[in-house]
């Protein structure tokens, strides 16, 4: 999978990875799991599980007796688990695990997390479920980006399609979670526990489809993210540089703030938004992020202007007409615009990181980028959630906007950044 200078992922022309060699048919039959679809479903499913609780946080907060800071901490527990999962995959003892096996483990961890969230009551169980969910996401993210595209190449089908949509899979999953919770649980069409069980079923089924059958020939798979070879011209990995890491961190900080704080920012006076309203609005920045990562990723220099414009609209909505129809509409538009910018930033950062990594180290580059992204999902979100308890929310949003504008300026001006040379 090659990435051009602009940072946008595209189908490769000549490079053949070890993963592609091992995915080729053996004795005329394709090795089980050659399709990229189950791995893509695991990526989307584990991400969706991470954001299913978003519109339900007010109910969880009342049940657990926690405030805004507590709910943002619960939100960030997922990000902590993701960082740990990414670190575990990078450990030397995981170096010889097949990539497909890692994604199966991620799917099973997600399924267990969903079952815990569905049937075990109480705050400790919820925190454990969130942590397990993050572990699954971290393990999947470390390999799924390269795995999906390499599998498409090996199968020789829809290569350009998968190369285009792969950067947006994570944000598409993050959008699916609150949307499903809002439209199904919020309307009473499905009880909360049933939604979690449905996610667990999807992840378990995907794991079964990815697991190899003993009756079919199975060859060792490449291990993205393992130690590099000791010889060869392309063995020195050019891991993501700090602009790519900073971009990934900023992108997920944007979407994370909306995911964690939407229920609080939509409220006004004595009015509390419904679960459906929160779910739909919370899904917008993630959905826009997925579109930005796939359709708009060629316009890197517009990314942070989108983010800043979106947050300005959010600040206006919280300062002037919070809790009203006009305020909610303004907030939703701002969230969508900011989310689109975040999607562009993340796609460019990930693309630049992979472009600057040798083929055998693309998994490690993806892991480093996602680690910074999930740190951005945790640390700034907790900080903003803590400030909301003592500082007016409009002031917090304006301060965050200023910081993001500064980050965007640095990344656009920095030579070699994934946002440089874009805007075609």
XYZ file of C-alpha atoms in Angstrom:
424
model
C 0.000 0.000 0.000
C 1.712 3.142 -1.248
C 0.893 6.616 -0.044
C 1.603 9.573 -2.344
C 3.259 12.763 -1.191
C -0.048 14.348 -0.220
C -0.603 11.579 2.316
C -3.761 10.064 0.799
C -3.892 6.297 0.680
C -4.149 4.710 -2.735
C -3.774 1.310 -4.289
C -0.167 0.182 -4.747
C 1.423 -0.307 -8.144
C 4.412 -2.586 -7.744
C 5.257 -3.129 -4.074
C 4.512 -6.658 -2.906
C 4.381 -7.179 0.842
C 5.042 -10.346 2.749
C 1.398 -10.392 3.780
C 0.324 -10.473 0.133
C 2.583 -13.424 -0.605
C 1.169 -15.414 2.287
C -2.413 -14.591 1.365
C -2.179 -16.051 -2.138
C -4.149 -19.201 -2.919
C -2.560 -22.501 -1.965
C -3.227 -25.550 -4.156
C -5.869 -23.607 -6.033
C -7.893 -22.548 -2.985
C -7.886 -19.306 -1.072
C -6.747 -19.455 2.528
C -9.676 -18.920 4.859
C -10.033 -15.299 5.880
C -8.574 -13.942 2.628
C -11.509 -11.558 2.289
C -10.879 -8.182 3.924
C -14.543 -7.851 4.919
C -14.444 -9.665 8.320
C -11.428 -7.620 9.432
C -13.146 -4.421 8.338
C -16.254 -5.468 10.284
C -14.107 -6.054 13.391
C -12.640 -2.563 13.053
C -16.060 -0.945 12.670
C -17.672 -3.144 15.347
C -15.050 -2.560 18.042
C -15.129 1.173 17.359
C -18.929 1.223 17.461
C -18.893 -0.516 20.838
C -16.633 2.248 22.129
C -19.234 4.945 21.410
C -22.505 3.093 22.047
C -22.632 4.539 25.617
C -22.298 8.155 24.374
C -26.017 9.075 24.385
C -26.541 6.892 27.450
C -24.033 8.707 29.676
C -26.670 10.846 31.446
C -28.466 7.644 32.488
C -25.194 6.023 33.537
C -24.216 9.176 35.449
C -27.475 9.111 37.396
C -27.152 5.395 38.108
C -23.506 5.624 39.189
C -23.759 9.013 40.922
C -20.989 10.734 38.927
C -20.715 14.252 37.477
C -19.349 15.601 34.175
C -15.770 14.859 35.204
C -16.695 11.314 36.105
C -18.393 10.650 32.781
C -15.433 11.988 30.814
C -13.131 9.736 32.843
C -15.375 6.777 32.008
C -15.187 7.803 28.362
C -11.401 8.004 28.554
C -11.034 4.558 30.150
C -11.673 3.189 26.680
C -8.776 5.243 25.281
C -6.511 3.985 28.061
C -7.374 0.415 27.127
C -6.661 1.185 23.463
C -3.213 2.560 24.279
C -2.449 -0.523 26.384
C -3.655 -2.779 23.564
C -1.411 -1.015 21.065
C 1.531 -1.338 23.461
C 0.880 -5.039 23.978
C 0.912 -5.710 20.246
C 4.236 -3.921 19.930
C 5.796 -6.186 22.577
C 8.415 -8.643 21.328
C 6.469 -11.723 22.439
C 3.697 -10.763 20.016
C 6.138 -10.464 17.113
C 5.323 -13.899 15.691
C 1.558 -13.773 16.089
C -0.227 -13.869 12.726
C -1.951 -10.595 11.924
C -5.236 -12.407 11.459
C -4.874 -13.979 14.900
C -4.473 -10.551 16.444
C -7.675 -9.318 14.844
C -9.507 -12.444 16.030
C -8.283 -11.725 19.575
C -9.483 -8.123 19.227
C -12.921 -9.271 18.109
C -13.232 -11.689 21.026
C -12.144 -9.026 23.519
C -14.783 -6.718 22.098
C -17.418 -9.439 22.352
C -16.552 -10.099 26.000
C -16.659 -6.351 26.710
C -20.107 -6.094 25.133
C -21.418 -8.982 27.224
C -20.037 -7.397 30.409
C -21.692 -4.085 29.550
C -24.947 -5.895 28.784
C -25.416 -8.132 31.805
C -23.150 -7.011 34.679
C -24.506 -4.004 36.633
C -22.562 -1.358 38.513
C -19.795 1.169 37.966
C -16.845 -1.288 38.326
C -18.333 -3.594 35.687
C -18.914 -0.660 33.344
C -15.287 0.462 33.748
C -14.053 -3.102 33.095
C -16.222 -3.334 29.983
C -14.867 -0.023 28.715
C -11.299 -1.126 29.380
C -11.776 -4.448 27.557
C -13.404 -2.585 24.692
C -10.359 -0.327 24.425
C -7.988 -3.281 24.485
C -9.836 -4.820 21.560
C -9.744 -1.590 19.587
C -6.027 -1.102 20.242
C -5.119 -4.607 19.124
C -7.246 -4.340 15.981
C -5.979 -0.875 15.064
C -2.357 -2.007 15.198
C -2.848 -4.309 12.208
C -6.207 -3.776 10.528
C -5.179 -0.798 8.369
C -2.515 -2.730 6.489
C -4.294 -6.086 6.772
C -7.495 -4.979 5.020
C -5.736 -3.397 2.048
C -3.221 -6.227 1.683
C -6.036 -8.777 1.706
C -7.825 -6.850 -1.012
C -4.642 -6.901 -3.074
C -4.186 -10.620 -2.526
C -7.751 -11.329 -3.606
C -7.318 -9.002 -6.584
C -10.731 -7.398 -6.063
C -11.840 -3.861 -5.234
C -8.290 -2.800 -4.359
C -8.854 0.898 -4.963
C -12.127 0.824 -3.005
C -10.497 -0.657 0.106
C -7.483 1.638 -0.184
C -9.884 4.590 -0.197
C -12.249 3.592 2.605
C -9.756 2.016 5.026
C -8.672 5.324 6.688
C -12.325 6.116 7.429
C -13.260 2.757 8.950
C -12.385 3.842 12.491
C -14.505 6.986 12.369
C -17.337 5.177 10.603
C -17.460 2.770 13.537
C -17.334 5.628 16.025
C -20.332 7.163 14.238
C -22.299 3.910 14.173
C -22.213 3.472 17.974
C -24.103 6.594 19.113
C -26.392 6.494 16.084
C -27.476 2.931 16.867
C -27.923 3.702 20.564
C -29.925 6.844 19.833
C -32.162 5.394 17.134
C -32.712 1.951 18.687
C -32.402 2.366 22.447
C -33.579 5.958 22.521
C -36.778 5.181 20.625
C -37.478 2.029 22.631
C -37.061 -0.235 19.600
C -34.365 -2.229 21.403
C -33.372 -2.524 25.072
C -29.866 -1.424 25.933
C -28.652 -4.919 26.782
C -29.901 -6.255 23.437
C -27.827 -3.708 21.514
C -24.695 -4.801 23.357
C -25.541 -8.454 22.677
C -26.018 -7.664 18.983
C -22.551 -6.105 18.842
C -21.100 -9.142 20.628
C -22.770 -11.441 18.079
C -21.368 -9.510 15.114
C -17.861 -9.531 16.564
C -17.993 -13.232 17.427
C -19.197 -14.092 13.928
C -16.410 -12.033 12.372
C -13.857 -13.789 14.565
C -15.178 -17.172 13.399
C -14.893 -16.101 9.752
C -11.332 -14.923 10.272
C -10.178 -18.010 12.183
C -8.456 -20.544 9.878
C -9.939 -23.974 9.326
C -7.695 -26.924 10.047
C -8.927 -28.664 6.887
C -7.558 -25.919 4.662
C -3.904 -25.250 3.991
C -2.696 -22.413 6.174
C 0.686 -20.762 5.771
C 2.413 -18.454 8.266
C 1.353 -14.853 7.936
C 3.414 -11.736 8.179
C 3.521 -9.968 11.499
C 2.962 -6.272 10.969
C 4.598 -4.332 13.739
C 7.186 -6.970 14.642
C 10.950 -6.446 14.736
C 12.418 -5.378 11.391
C 14.713 -7.686 9.440
C 18.380 -7.360 10.165
C 19.483 -6.844 6.583
C 18.296 -5.388 3.302
C 18.020 -1.957 1.784
C 14.548 -1.267 3.115
C 14.890 -2.471 6.701
C 15.336 0.885 8.444
C 11.871 1.993 9.476
C 10.997 5.632 9.122
C 8.385 5.724 11.879
C 5.839 8.549 12.090
C 7.478 11.846 12.879
C 6.075 14.243 15.451
C 3.878 16.195 12.971
C 2.011 13.011 12.082
C 1.682 12.051 15.728
C 0.498 15.519 16.682
C -2.027 15.506 13.839
C -3.474 12.146 14.882
C -3.656 13.324 18.493
C -5.455 16.542 17.519
C -7.905 14.760 15.198
C -9.106 12.317 17.847
C -9.139 15.049 20.492
C -11.700 16.894 18.333
C -14.011 13.920 17.854
C -13.421 12.710 21.417
C -14.577 15.996 22.896
C -17.840 15.740 20.989
C -18.258 12.091 21.930
C -17.758 12.694 25.630
C -19.351 16.110 26.055
C -22.294 16.261 23.636
C -24.886 15.321 26.307
C -23.686 18.196 28.506
C -23.218 20.770 25.756
C -26.677 20.181 24.310
C -28.388 20.716 27.639
C -29.717 24.139 28.504
C -31.503 25.336 31.610
C -33.772 22.615 32.940
C -34.019 20.904 29.569
C -32.206 17.619 29.070
C -31.824 16.337 25.505
C -33.300 12.954 24.676
C -31.185 9.866 24.072
C -32.143 9.941 20.396
C -31.172 13.591 20.023
C -27.807 13.068 21.695
C -27.128 9.896 19.705
C -27.804 11.482 16.328
C -25.892 14.685 17.074
C -22.956 12.790 18.624
C -22.724 10.599 15.511
C -22.436 13.611 13.188
C -18.771 14.570 13.846
C -17.673 10.943 13.490
C -19.703 10.429 10.317
C -18.350 13.671 8.890
C -14.884 12.513 9.947
C -15.293 9.308 7.956
C -16.338 11.359 4.918
C -13.439 13.732 5.443
C -10.996 10.837 5.695
C -12.164 9.273 2.435
C -13.689 11.929 0.169
C -11.986 15.143 1.308
C -8.542 13.896 2.330
C -6.925 15.588 -0.678
C -7.691 19.001 0.844
C -5.348 18.982 3.805
C -4.968 22.725 4.164
C -8.697 23.090 4.716
C -8.668 20.662 7.639
C -8.003 22.990 10.555
C -10.091 25.863 9.139
C -12.947 23.343 9.192
C -12.127 22.409 12.789
C -11.910 26.015 13.964
C -15.105 27.028 12.125
C -16.950 24.099 13.662
C -15.858 24.940 17.188
C -16.751 28.607 16.712
C -20.292 27.544 15.822
C -20.379 25.264 18.873
C -19.213 28.140 21.081
C -21.949 30.359 19.627
C -24.577 27.698 20.290
C -23.504 27.255 23.915
C -23.258 31.006 24.563
C -26.455 32.264 22.961
C -29.228 29.685 22.637
C -28.247 26.510 24.567
C -30.920 23.862 24.808
C -33.153 25.381 22.126
C -33.905 24.056 18.663
C -31.734 26.773 17.121
C -28.930 26.020 19.556
C -29.060 22.296 18.843
C -29.070 22.913 15.078
C -26.093 25.273 15.328
C -24.254 22.786 17.523
C -24.945 19.952 15.058
C -23.687 21.931 12.071
C -20.558 22.952 13.972
C -19.920 19.386 15.109
C -20.215 18.101 11.547
C -17.853 20.730 10.130
C -15.284 20.160 12.881
C -15.586 16.388 12.465
C -14.930 16.622 8.720
C -11.770 18.582 9.426
C -10.681 16.031 12.029
C -11.198 13.222 9.522
C -8.986 14.970 6.979
C -6.282 15.536 9.600
C -6.306 11.906 10.712
C -6.272 10.538 7.164
C -3.343 12.772 6.225
C -1.428 11.900 9.383
C -1.934 8.171 8.922
C -1.124 8.352 5.216
C 2.068 10.316 5.848
C 3.129 7.897 8.573
C 2.667 4.890 6.285
C 4.398 6.634 3.388
C 7.462 7.211 5.554
C 7.640 3.618 6.790
C 9.298 0.754 4.953
C 6.860 -1.976 3.815
C 7.781 -4.327 6.644
C 7.181 -1.590 9.228
C 3.825 -0.220 8.127
C 2.104 -2.018 10.969
C 4.433 -0.346 13.464
C 3.791 3.024 11.841
C 0.037 2.495 12.082
C 0.408 1.428 15.716
C 2.392 4.557 16.610
C -0.133 6.797 14.891
C -3.137 5.194 16.569
C -1.395 5.335 19.966
C -1.075 9.106 19.653
C -4.664 9.306 18.423
C -6.028 7.521 21.484
C -3.890 9.624 23.799
C -5.597 12.580 22.149
C -8.916 10.898 22.813
C -8.121 10.587 26.521
C -5.983 13.408 27.900
C -7.600 16.510 26.304
C -11.089 15.077 26.787
C -10.551 14.539 30.510
C -9.014 18.004 30.819
C -11.965 19.645 29.070
C -14.465 17.628 31.105
C -12.753 18.678 34.323
C -12.774 22.347 33.348
C -16.510 22.293 32.634
C -17.127 21.911 36.342
C -15.447 25.216 37.217
C -15.314 27.280 33.997
C -18.227 28.332 31.732
C -18.509 25.907 28.838
C -18.243 28.646 26.213
C -14.885 29.724 27.653
C -13.670 26.117 27.567
C -14.729 25.709 23.935
C -13.065 28.992 22.912
C -9.817 27.999 24.676
C -9.849 24.616 22.935
C -10.459 26.353 19.598
C -7.419 28.592 20.110
C -5.225 25.599 20.942
C -6.410 23.656 17.893
C -5.877 26.672 15.647
C -2.303 26.869 16.899
C -1.731 23.175 16.288
C -3.144 23.492 12.768
C -0.879 26.436 11.982
C 2.179 24.488 13.120
C 1.242 21.439 11.056
C 0.481 23.369 7.882
C 3.747 25.330 8.085
C 5.882 22.364 9.113
C 7.836 20.876 6.155
C 7.108 17.178 5.776
C 3.782 17.350 7.601
C 0.943 15.276 6.165
C -1.016 18.514 5.674
C 1.688 20.122 3.510
C 1.323 20.111 -0.241
C -2.384 19.361 -0.066
C -5.286 21.226 -1.404
C -5.347 19.976 -4.935
